PDB file of C-alpha atoms in Angstrom:
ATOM      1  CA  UNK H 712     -23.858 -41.874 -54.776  1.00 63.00           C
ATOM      2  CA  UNK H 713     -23.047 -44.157 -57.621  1.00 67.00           C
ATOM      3  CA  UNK H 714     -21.316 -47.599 -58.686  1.00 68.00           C
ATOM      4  CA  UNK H 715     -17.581 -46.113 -57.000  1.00 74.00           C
ATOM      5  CA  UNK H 716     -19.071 -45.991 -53.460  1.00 79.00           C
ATOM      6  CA  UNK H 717     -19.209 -49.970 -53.445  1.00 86.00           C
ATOM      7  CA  UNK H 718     -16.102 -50.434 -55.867  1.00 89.00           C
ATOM      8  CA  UNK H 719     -13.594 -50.166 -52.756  1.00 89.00           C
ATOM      9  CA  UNK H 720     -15.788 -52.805 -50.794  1.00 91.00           C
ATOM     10  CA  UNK H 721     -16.352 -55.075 -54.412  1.00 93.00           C
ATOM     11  CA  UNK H 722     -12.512 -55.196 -54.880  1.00 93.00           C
ATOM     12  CA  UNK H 723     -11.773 -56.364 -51.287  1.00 94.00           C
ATOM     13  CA  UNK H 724     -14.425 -58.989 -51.010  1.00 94.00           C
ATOM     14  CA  UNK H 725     -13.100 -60.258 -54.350  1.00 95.00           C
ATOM     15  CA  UNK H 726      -9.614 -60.538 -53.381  1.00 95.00           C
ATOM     16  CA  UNK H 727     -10.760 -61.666 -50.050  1.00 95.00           C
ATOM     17  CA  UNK H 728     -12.542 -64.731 -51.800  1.00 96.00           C
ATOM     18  CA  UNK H 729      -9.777 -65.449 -54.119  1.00 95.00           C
ATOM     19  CA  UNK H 730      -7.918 -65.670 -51.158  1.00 95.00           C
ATOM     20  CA  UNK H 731     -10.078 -67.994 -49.428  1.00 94.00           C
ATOM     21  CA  UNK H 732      -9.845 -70.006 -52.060  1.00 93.00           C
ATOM     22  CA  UNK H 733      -6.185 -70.008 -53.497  1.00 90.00           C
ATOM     23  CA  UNK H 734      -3.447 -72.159 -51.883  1.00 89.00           C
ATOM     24  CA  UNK H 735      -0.880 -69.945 -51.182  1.00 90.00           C
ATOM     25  CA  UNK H 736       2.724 -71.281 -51.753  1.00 89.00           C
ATOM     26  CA  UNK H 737       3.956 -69.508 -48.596  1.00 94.00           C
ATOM     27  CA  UNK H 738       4.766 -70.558 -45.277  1.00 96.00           C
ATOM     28  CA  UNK H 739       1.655 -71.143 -43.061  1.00 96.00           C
ATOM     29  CA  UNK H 740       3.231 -68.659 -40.912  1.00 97.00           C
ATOM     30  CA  UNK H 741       2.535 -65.847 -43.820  1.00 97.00           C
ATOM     31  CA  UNK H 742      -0.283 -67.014 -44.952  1.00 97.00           C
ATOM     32  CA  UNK H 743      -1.936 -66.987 -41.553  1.00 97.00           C
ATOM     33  CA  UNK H 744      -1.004 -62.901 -41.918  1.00 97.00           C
ATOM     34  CA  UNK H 745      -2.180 -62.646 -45.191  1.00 97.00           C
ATOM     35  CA  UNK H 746      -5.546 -64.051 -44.233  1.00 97.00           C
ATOM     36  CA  UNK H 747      -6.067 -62.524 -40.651  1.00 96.00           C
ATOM     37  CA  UNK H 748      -5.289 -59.142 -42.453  1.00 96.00           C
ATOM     38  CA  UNK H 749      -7.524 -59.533 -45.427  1.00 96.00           C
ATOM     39  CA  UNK H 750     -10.705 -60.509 -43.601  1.00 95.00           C
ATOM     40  CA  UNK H 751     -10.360 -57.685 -40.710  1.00 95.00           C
ATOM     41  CA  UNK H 752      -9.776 -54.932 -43.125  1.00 94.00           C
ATOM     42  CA  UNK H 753     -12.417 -56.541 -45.362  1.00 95.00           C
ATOM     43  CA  UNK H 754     -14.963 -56.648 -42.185  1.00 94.00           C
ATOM     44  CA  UNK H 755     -14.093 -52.988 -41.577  1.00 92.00           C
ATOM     45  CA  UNK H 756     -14.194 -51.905 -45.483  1.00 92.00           C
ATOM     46  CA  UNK H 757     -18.322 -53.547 -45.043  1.00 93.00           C
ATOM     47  CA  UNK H 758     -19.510 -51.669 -42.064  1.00 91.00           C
ATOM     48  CA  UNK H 759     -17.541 -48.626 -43.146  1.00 87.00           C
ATOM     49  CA  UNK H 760     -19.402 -48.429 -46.678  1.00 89.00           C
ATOM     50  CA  UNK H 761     -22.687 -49.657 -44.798  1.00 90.00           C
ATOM     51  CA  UNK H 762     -22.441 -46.571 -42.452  1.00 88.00           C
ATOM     52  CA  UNK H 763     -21.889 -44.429 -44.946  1.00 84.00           C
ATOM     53  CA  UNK H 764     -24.427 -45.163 -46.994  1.00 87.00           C
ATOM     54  CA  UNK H 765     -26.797 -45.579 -43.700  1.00 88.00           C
ATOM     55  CA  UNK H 766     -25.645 -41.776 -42.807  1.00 84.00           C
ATOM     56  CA  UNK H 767     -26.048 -40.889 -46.079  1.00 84.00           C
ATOM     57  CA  UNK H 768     -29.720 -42.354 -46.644  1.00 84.00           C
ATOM     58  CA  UNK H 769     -30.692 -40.665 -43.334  1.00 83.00           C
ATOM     59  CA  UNK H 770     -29.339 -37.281 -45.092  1.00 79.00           C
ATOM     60  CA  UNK H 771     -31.452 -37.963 -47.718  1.00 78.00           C
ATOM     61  CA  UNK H 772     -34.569 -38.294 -45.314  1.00 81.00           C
ATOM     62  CA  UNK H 773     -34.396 -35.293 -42.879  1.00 79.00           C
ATOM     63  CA  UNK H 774     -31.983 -32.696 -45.477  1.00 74.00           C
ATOM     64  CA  UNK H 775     -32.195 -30.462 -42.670  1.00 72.00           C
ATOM     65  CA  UNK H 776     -30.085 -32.502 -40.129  1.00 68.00           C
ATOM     66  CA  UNK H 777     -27.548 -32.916 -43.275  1.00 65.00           C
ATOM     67  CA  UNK H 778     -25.884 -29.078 -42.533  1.00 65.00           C
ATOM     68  CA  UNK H 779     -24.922 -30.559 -38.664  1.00 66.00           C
ATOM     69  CA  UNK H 780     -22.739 -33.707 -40.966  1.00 69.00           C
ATOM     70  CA  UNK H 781     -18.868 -32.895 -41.193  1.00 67.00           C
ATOM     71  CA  UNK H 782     -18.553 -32.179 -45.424  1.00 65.00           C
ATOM     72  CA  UNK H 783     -16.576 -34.907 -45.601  1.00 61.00           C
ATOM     73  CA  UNK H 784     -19.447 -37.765 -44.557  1.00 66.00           C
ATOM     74  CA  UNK H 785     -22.003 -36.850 -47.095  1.00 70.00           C
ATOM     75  CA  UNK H 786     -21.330 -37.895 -51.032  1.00 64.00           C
ATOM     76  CA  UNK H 787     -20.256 -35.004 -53.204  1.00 60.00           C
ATOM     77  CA  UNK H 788     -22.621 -34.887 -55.595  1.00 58.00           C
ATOM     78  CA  UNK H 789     -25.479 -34.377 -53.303  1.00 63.00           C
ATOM     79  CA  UNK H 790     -27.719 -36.453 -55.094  1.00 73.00           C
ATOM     80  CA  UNK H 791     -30.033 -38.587 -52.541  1.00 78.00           C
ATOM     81  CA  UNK H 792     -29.648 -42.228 -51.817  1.00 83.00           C
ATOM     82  CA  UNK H 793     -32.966 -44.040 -52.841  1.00 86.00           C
ATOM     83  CA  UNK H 794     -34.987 -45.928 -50.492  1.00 88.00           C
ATOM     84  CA  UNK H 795     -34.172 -49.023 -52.745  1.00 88.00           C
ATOM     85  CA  UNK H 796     -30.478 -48.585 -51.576  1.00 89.00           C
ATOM     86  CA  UNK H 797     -30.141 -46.971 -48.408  1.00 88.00           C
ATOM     87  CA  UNK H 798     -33.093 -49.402 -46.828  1.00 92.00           C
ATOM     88  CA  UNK H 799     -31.106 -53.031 -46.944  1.00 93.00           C
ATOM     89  CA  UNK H 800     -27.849 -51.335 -46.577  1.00 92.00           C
ATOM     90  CA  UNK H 801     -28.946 -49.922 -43.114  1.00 92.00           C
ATOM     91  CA  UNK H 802     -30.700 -53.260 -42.189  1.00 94.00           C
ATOM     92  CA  UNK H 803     -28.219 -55.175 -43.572  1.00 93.00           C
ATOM     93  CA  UNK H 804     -25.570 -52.788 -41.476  1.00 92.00           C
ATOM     94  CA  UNK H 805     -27.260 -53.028 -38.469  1.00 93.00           C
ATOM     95  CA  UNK H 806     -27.731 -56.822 -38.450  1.00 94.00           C
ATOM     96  CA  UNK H 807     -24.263 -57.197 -39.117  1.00 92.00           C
ATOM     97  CA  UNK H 808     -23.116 -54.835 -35.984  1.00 92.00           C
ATOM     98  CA  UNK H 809     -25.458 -56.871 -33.622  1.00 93.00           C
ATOM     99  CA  UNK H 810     -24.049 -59.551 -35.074  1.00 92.00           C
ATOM    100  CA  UNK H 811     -20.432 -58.783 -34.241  1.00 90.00           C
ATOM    101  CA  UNK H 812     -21.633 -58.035 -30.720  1.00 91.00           C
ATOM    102  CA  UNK H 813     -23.180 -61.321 -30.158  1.00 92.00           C
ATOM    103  CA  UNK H 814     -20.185 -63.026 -31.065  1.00 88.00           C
ATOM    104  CA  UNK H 815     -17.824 -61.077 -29.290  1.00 86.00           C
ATOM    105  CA  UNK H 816     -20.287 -61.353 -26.038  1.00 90.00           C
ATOM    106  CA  UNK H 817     -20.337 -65.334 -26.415  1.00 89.00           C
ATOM    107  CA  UNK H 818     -16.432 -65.312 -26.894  1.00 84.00           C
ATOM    108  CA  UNK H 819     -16.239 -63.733 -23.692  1.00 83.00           C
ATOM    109  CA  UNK H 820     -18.407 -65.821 -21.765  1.00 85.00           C
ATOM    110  CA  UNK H 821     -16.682 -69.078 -23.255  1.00 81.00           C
ATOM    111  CA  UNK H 822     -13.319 -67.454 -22.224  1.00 79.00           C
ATOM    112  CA  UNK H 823     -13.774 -66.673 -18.741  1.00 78.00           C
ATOM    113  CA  UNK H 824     -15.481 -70.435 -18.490  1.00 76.00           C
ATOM    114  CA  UNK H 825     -12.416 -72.054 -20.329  1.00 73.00           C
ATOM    115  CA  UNK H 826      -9.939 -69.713 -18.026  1.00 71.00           C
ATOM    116  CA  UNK H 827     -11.762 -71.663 -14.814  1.00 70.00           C
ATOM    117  CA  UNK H 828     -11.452 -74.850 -16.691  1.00 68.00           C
ATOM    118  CA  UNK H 829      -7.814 -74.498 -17.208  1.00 66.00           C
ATOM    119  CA  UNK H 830      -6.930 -74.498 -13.421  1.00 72.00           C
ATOM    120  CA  UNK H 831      -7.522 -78.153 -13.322  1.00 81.00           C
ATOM    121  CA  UNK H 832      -7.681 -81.146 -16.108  1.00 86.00           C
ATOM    122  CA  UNK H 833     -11.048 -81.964 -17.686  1.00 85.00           C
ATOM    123  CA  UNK H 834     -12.882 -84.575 -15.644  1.00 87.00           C
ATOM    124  CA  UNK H 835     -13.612 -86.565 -19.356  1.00 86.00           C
ATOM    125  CA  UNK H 836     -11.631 -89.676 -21.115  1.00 88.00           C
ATOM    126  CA  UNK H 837     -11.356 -88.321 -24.401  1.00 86.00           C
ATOM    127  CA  UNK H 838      -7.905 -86.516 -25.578  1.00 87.00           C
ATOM    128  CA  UNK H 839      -9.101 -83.281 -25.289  1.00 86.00           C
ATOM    129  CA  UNK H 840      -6.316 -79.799 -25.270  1.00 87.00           C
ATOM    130  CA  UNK H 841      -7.212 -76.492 -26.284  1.00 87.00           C
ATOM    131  CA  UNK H 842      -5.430 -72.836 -26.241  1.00 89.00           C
ATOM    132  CA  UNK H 843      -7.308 -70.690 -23.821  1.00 87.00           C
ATOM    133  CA  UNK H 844      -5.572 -66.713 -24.458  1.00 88.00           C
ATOM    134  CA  UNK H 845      -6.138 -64.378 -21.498  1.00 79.00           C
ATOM    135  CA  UNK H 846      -4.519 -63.621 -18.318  1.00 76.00           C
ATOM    136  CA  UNK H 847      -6.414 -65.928 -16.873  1.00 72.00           C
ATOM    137  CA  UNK H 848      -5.589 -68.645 -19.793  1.00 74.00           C
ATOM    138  CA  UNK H 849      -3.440 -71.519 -20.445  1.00 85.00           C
ATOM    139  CA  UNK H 850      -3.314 -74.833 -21.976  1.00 87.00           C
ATOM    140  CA  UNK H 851      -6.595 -76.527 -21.054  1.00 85.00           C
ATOM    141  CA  UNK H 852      -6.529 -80.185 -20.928  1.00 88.00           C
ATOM    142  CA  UNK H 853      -8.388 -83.423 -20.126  1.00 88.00           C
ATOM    143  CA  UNK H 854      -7.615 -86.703 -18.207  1.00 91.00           C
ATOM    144  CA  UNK H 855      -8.147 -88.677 -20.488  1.00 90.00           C
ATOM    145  CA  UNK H 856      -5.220 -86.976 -22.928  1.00 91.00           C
ATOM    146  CA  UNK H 857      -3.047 -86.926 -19.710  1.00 92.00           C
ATOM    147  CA  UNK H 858      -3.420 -90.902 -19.350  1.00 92.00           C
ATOM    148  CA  UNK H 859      -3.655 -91.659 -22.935  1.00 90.00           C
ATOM    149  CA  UNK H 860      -0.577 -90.321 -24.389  1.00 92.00           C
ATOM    150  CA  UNK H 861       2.841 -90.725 -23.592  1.00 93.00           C
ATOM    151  CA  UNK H 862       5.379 -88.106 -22.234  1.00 94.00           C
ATOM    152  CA  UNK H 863       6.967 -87.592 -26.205  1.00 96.00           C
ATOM    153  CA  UNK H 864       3.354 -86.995 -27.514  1.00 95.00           C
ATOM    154  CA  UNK H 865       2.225 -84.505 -24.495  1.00 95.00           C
ATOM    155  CA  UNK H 866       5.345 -82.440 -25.114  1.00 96.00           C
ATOM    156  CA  UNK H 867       4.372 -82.457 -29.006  1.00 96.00           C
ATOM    157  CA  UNK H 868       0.474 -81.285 -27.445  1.00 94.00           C
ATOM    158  CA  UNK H 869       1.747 -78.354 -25.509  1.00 94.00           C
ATOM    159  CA  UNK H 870       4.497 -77.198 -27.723  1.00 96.00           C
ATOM    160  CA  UNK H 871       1.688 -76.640 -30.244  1.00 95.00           C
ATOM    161  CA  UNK H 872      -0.269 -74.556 -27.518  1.00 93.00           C
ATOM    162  CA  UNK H 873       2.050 -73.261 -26.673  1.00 94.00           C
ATOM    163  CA  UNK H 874       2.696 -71.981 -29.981  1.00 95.00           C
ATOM    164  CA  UNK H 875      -1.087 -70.592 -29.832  1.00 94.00           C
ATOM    165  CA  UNK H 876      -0.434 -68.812 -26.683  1.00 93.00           C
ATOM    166  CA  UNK H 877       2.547 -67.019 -27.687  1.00 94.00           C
ATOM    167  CA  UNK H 878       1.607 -65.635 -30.901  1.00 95.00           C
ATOM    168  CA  UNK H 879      -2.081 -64.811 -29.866  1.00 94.00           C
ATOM    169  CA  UNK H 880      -3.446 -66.795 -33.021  1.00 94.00           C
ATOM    170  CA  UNK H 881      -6.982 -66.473 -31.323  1.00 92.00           C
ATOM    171  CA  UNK H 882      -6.969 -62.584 -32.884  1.00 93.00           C
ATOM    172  CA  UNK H 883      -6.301 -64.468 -36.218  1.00 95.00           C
ATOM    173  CA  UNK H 884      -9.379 -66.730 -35.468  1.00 94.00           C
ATOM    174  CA  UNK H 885     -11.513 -63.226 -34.440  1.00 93.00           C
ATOM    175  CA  UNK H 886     -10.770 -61.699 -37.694  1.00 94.00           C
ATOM    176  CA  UNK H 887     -11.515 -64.422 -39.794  1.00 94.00           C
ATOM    177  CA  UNK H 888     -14.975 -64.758 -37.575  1.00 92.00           C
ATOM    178  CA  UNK H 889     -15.990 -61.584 -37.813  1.00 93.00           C
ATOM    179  CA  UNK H 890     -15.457 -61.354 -41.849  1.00 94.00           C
ATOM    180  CA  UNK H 891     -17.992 -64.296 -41.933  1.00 94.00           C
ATOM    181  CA  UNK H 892     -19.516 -63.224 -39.823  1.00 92.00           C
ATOM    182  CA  UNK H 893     -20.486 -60.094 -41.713  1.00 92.00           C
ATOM    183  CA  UNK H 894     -19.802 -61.591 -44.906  1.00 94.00           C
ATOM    184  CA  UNK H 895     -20.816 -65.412 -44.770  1.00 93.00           C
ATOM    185  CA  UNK H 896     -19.602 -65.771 -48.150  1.00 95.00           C
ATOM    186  CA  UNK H 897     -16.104 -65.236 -46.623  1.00 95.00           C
ATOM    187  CA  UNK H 898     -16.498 -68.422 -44.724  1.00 95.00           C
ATOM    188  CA  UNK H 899     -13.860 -69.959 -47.389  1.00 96.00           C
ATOM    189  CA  UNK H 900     -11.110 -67.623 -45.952  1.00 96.00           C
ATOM    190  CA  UNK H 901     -12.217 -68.035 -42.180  1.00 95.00           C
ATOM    191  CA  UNK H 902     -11.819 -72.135 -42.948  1.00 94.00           C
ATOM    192  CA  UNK H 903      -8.599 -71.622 -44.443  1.00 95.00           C
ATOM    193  CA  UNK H 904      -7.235 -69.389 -41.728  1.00 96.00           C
ATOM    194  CA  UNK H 905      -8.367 -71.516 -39.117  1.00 95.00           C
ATOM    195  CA  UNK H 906      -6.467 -74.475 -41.285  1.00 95.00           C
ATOM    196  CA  UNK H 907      -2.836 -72.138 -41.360  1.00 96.00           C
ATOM    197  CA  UNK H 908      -3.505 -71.122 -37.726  1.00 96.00           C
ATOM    198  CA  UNK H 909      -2.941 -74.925 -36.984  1.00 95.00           C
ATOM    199  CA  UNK H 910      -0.413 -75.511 -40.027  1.00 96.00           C
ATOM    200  CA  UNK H 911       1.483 -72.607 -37.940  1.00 97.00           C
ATOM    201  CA  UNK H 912       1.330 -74.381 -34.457  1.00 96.00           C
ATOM    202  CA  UNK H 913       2.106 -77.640 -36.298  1.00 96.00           C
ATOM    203  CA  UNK H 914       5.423 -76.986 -37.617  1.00 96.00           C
ATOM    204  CA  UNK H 915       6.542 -75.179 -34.116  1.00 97.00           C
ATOM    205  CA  UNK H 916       5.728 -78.073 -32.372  1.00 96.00           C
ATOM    206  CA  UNK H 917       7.925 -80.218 -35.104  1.00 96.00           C
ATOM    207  CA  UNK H 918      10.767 -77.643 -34.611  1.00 96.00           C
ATOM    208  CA  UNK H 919      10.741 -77.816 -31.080  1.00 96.00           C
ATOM    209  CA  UNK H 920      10.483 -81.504 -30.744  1.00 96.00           C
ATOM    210  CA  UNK H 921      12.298 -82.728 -34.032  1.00 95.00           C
ATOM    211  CA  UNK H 922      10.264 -85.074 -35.135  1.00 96.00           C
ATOM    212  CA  UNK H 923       7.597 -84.515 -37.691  1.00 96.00           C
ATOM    213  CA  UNK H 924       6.541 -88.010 -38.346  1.00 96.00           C
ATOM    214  CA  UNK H 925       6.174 -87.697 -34.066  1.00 96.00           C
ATOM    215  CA  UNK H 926       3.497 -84.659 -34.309  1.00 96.00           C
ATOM    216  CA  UNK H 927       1.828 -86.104 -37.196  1.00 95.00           C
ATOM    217  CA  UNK H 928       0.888 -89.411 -35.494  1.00 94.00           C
ATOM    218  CA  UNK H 929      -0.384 -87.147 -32.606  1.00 94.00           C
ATOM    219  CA  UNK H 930      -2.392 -85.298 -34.392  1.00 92.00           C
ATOM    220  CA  UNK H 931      -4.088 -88.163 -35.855  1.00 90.00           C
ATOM    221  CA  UNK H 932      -4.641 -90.199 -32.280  1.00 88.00           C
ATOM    222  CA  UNK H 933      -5.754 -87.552 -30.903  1.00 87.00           C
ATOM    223  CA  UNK H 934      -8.221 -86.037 -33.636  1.00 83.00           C
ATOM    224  CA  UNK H 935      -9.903 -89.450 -33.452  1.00 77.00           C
ATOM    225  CA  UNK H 936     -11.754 -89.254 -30.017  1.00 67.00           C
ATOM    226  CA  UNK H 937     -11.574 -85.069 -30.311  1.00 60.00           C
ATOM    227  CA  UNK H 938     -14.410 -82.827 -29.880  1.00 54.00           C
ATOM    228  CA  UNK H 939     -14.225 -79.875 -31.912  1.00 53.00           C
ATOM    229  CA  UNK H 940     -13.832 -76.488 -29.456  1.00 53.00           C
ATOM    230  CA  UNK H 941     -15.610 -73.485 -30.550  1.00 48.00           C
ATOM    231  CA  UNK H 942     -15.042 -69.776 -29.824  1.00 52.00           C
ATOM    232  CA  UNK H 943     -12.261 -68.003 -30.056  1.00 54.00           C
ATOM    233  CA  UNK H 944     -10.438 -70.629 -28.272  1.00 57.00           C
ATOM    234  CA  UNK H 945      -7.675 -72.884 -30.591  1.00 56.00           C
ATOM    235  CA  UNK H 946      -7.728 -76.624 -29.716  1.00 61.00           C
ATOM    236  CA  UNK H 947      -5.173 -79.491 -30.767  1.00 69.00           C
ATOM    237  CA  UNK H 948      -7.270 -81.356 -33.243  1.00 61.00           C
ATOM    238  CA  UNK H 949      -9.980 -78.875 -34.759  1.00 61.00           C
ATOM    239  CA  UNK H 950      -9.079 -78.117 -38.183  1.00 67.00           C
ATOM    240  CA  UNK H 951      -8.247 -79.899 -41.250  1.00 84.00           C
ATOM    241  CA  UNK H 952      -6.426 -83.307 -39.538  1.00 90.00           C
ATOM    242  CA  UNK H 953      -5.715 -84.551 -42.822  1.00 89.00           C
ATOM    243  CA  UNK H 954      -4.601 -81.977 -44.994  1.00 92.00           C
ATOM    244  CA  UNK H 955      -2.344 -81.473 -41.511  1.00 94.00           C
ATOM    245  CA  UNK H 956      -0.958 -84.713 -40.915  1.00 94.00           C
ATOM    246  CA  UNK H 957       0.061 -85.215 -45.068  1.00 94.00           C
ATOM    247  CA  UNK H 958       1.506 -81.588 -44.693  1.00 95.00           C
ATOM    248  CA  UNK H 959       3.816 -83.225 -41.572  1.00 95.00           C
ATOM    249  CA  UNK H 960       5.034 -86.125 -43.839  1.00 95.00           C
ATOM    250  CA  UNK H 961       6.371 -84.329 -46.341  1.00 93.00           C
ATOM    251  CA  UNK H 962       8.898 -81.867 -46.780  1.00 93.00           C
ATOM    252  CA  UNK H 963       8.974 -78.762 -44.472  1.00 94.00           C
ATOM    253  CA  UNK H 964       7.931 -75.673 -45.865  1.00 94.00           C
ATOM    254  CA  UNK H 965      10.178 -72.591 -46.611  1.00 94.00           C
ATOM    255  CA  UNK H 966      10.534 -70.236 -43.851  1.00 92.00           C
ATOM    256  CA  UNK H 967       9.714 -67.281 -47.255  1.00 93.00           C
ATOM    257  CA  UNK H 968      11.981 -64.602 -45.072  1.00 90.00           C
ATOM    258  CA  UNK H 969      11.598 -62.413 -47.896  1.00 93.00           C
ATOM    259  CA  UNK H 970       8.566 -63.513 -50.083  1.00 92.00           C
ATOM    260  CA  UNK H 971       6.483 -63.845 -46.914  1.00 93.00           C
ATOM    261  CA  UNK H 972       7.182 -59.983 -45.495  1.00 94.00           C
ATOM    262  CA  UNK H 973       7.083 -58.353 -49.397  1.00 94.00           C
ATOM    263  CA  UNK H 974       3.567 -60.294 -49.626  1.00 93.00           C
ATOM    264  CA  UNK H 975       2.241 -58.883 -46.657  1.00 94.00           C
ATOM    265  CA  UNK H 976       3.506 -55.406 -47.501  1.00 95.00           C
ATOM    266  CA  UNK H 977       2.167 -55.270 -50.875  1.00 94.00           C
ATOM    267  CA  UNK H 978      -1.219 -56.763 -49.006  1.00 93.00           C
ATOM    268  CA  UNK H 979      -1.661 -54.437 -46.262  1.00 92.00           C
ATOM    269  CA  UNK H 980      -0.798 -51.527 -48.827  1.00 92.00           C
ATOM    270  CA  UNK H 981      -3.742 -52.619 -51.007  1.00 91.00           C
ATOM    271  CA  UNK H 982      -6.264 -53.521 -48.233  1.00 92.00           C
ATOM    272  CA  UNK H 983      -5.451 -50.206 -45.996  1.00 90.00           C
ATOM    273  CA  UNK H 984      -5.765 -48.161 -49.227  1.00 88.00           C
ATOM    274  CA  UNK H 985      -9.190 -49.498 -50.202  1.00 88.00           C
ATOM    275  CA  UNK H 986     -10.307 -49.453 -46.795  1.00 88.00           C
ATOM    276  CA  UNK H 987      -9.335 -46.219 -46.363  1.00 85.00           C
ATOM    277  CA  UNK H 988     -11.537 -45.286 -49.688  1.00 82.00           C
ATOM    278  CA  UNK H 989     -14.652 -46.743 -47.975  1.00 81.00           C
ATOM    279  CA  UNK H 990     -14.017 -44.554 -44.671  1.00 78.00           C
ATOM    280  CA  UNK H 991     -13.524 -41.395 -46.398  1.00 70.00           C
ATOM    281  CA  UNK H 992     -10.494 -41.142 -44.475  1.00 64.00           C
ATOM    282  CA  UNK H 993      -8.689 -39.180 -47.326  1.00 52.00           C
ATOM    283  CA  UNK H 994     -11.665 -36.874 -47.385  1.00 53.00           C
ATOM    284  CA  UNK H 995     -11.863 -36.712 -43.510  1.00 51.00           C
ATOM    285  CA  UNK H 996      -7.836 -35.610 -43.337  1.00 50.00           C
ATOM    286  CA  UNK H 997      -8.665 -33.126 -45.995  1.00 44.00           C
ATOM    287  CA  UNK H 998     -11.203 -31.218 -44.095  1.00 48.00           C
ATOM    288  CA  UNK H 999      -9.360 -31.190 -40.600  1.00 47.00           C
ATOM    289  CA  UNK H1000      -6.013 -29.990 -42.626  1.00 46.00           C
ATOM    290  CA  UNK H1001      -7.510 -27.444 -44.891  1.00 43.00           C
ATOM    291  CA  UNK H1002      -8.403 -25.585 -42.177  1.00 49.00           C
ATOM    292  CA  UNK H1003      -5.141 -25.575 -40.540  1.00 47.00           C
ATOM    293  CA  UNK H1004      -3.062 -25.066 -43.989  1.00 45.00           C
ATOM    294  CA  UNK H1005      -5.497 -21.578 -44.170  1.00 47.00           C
ATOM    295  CA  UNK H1006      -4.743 -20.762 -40.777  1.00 51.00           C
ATOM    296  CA  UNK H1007      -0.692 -19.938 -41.865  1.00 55.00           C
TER     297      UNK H1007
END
């Protein structure tokens, strides 16, 4: 083991929090994509390098249960991992697994309660609407927001969760969760995903409806009586009103048709590669095709 076992995971965490904390000059669409697919494979590229070194460390500790490993999940220099090392990085591994689970446990038992509560309008006055994904899903919304707004500003309400539904932004809000999750120094990039997630919804409402200055002024009545939803559920007012409503007034952004799909190229090459590196996938590959080159 040495420093290049944590370089792959150092370099994605960095870009990750430059990321988190850059304004990206893209569409909200893109940089909804960019962020999604920088905190999953930076989630994966953490427990991959803490399993390794967990596998590794347990190598070190019972050497004879090391020549039943696969060559290619043990570090080539055969050199074992301290007790300094391989002790918080398991810990710290495991935590973050049970973590993980938790989360995705209480996602699933605030889904199938939302997916009941979306049968029927919430028995409560304030303006209250909120993406619930599933087959069992919808648009959940309150009586009060049915009474309070008029028929121009509840179009603008489900056009925008609508817009959640259809392009299953709650696996956008998962991956930025789970980064933090792991990584709560990430929490940066899950805030601003969470803000483009909405940014994204926002400006297909505008298009469907258009009216900007119409969605803004909904946003802003309705994110002054709104509750803030949690999970992995996306609600109508629950992220970044202001920075949304100013974005609204002023000029639309590019659609980036080509900016936005080089970006993410160049982006998922970098992240796959360096996740890769922490999974020993190229290592992995070698040892299941060396075999089979020998075999001709």
């Amino acid at each position: 083991m040495n420093v290049l076992t944590f370089l792959p995971l150092g370099l994605m965490a960095t870009l990750s929090v430059v990321l988190g904390l850059a304004r990206l000059p893209v569409h909200p669409v893109w940089t909804a994509r960019l962020l999604a697919t920088t905190g999953a494979m930076t989630a994966v590229a953490a427990l991959g390098t803490g399993v390794f070194v967990a596998v590794n460390y347990g190598a070190s500790l019972a050497p004879g249960a090391a020549a039943h490993l696969p060559e290619w999940a043990l570090f080539g220099d055969d050199r074992p991992v301290p007790g300094a090392v391989g002790i918080p990085v398991t810990a710290l591994t495991l935590a973050g697994l049970l973590a993980v689970v938790r989360a995705g446990a209480r996602w699933t038992r605030e889904l199938r309660a939302a997916g009941d509560d979306a049968r029927r309008p919430l028995e409560t006055p304030l303006p209250i609407a909120v993406a619930v994904p599933g087959r069992r899903g919808g648009v959940l919304v309150s009586r009060g927001l049915l009474r309070d707004l008029t028929s121009e500003e509840l179009r603008v309400v489900f056009e925008h969760e609508g817009s959640h539904l259809r392009h299953r932004h709650h696996r956008y809000l998962a991956a930025g969760t789970v980064a933090a999750t792991l990584l709560p120094f990430l929490r940066p990039l899950e805030a601003r995903l969470r803000l483009a997630v909405e940014r994204w919804a926002d400006e297909d409402a505008a298009e469907a409806v258009g009216d900007r200055a119409l969605v803004a002024r909904t946003i802003a009545r309705v994110a002054l009586a709104h509750r803030p939803a949690a999970g992995p559920a996306a609600g109508f007012a629950d992220s970044g009103v202001v920075q949304r409503v100013e974005a609204l007034l002023g000029t639309p952004p590019a659609k980036n048709t080509v900016t936005g799909p080089l970006l993410l190229l160049g982006n998922g090459f970098v992240t796959s590669s360096l996740t890769a590196a922490t999974l020993q996938l190229d290592h992995a590959v070698a040892s299941v095709l060396l075999p089979l080159l020998a075999m001709w």
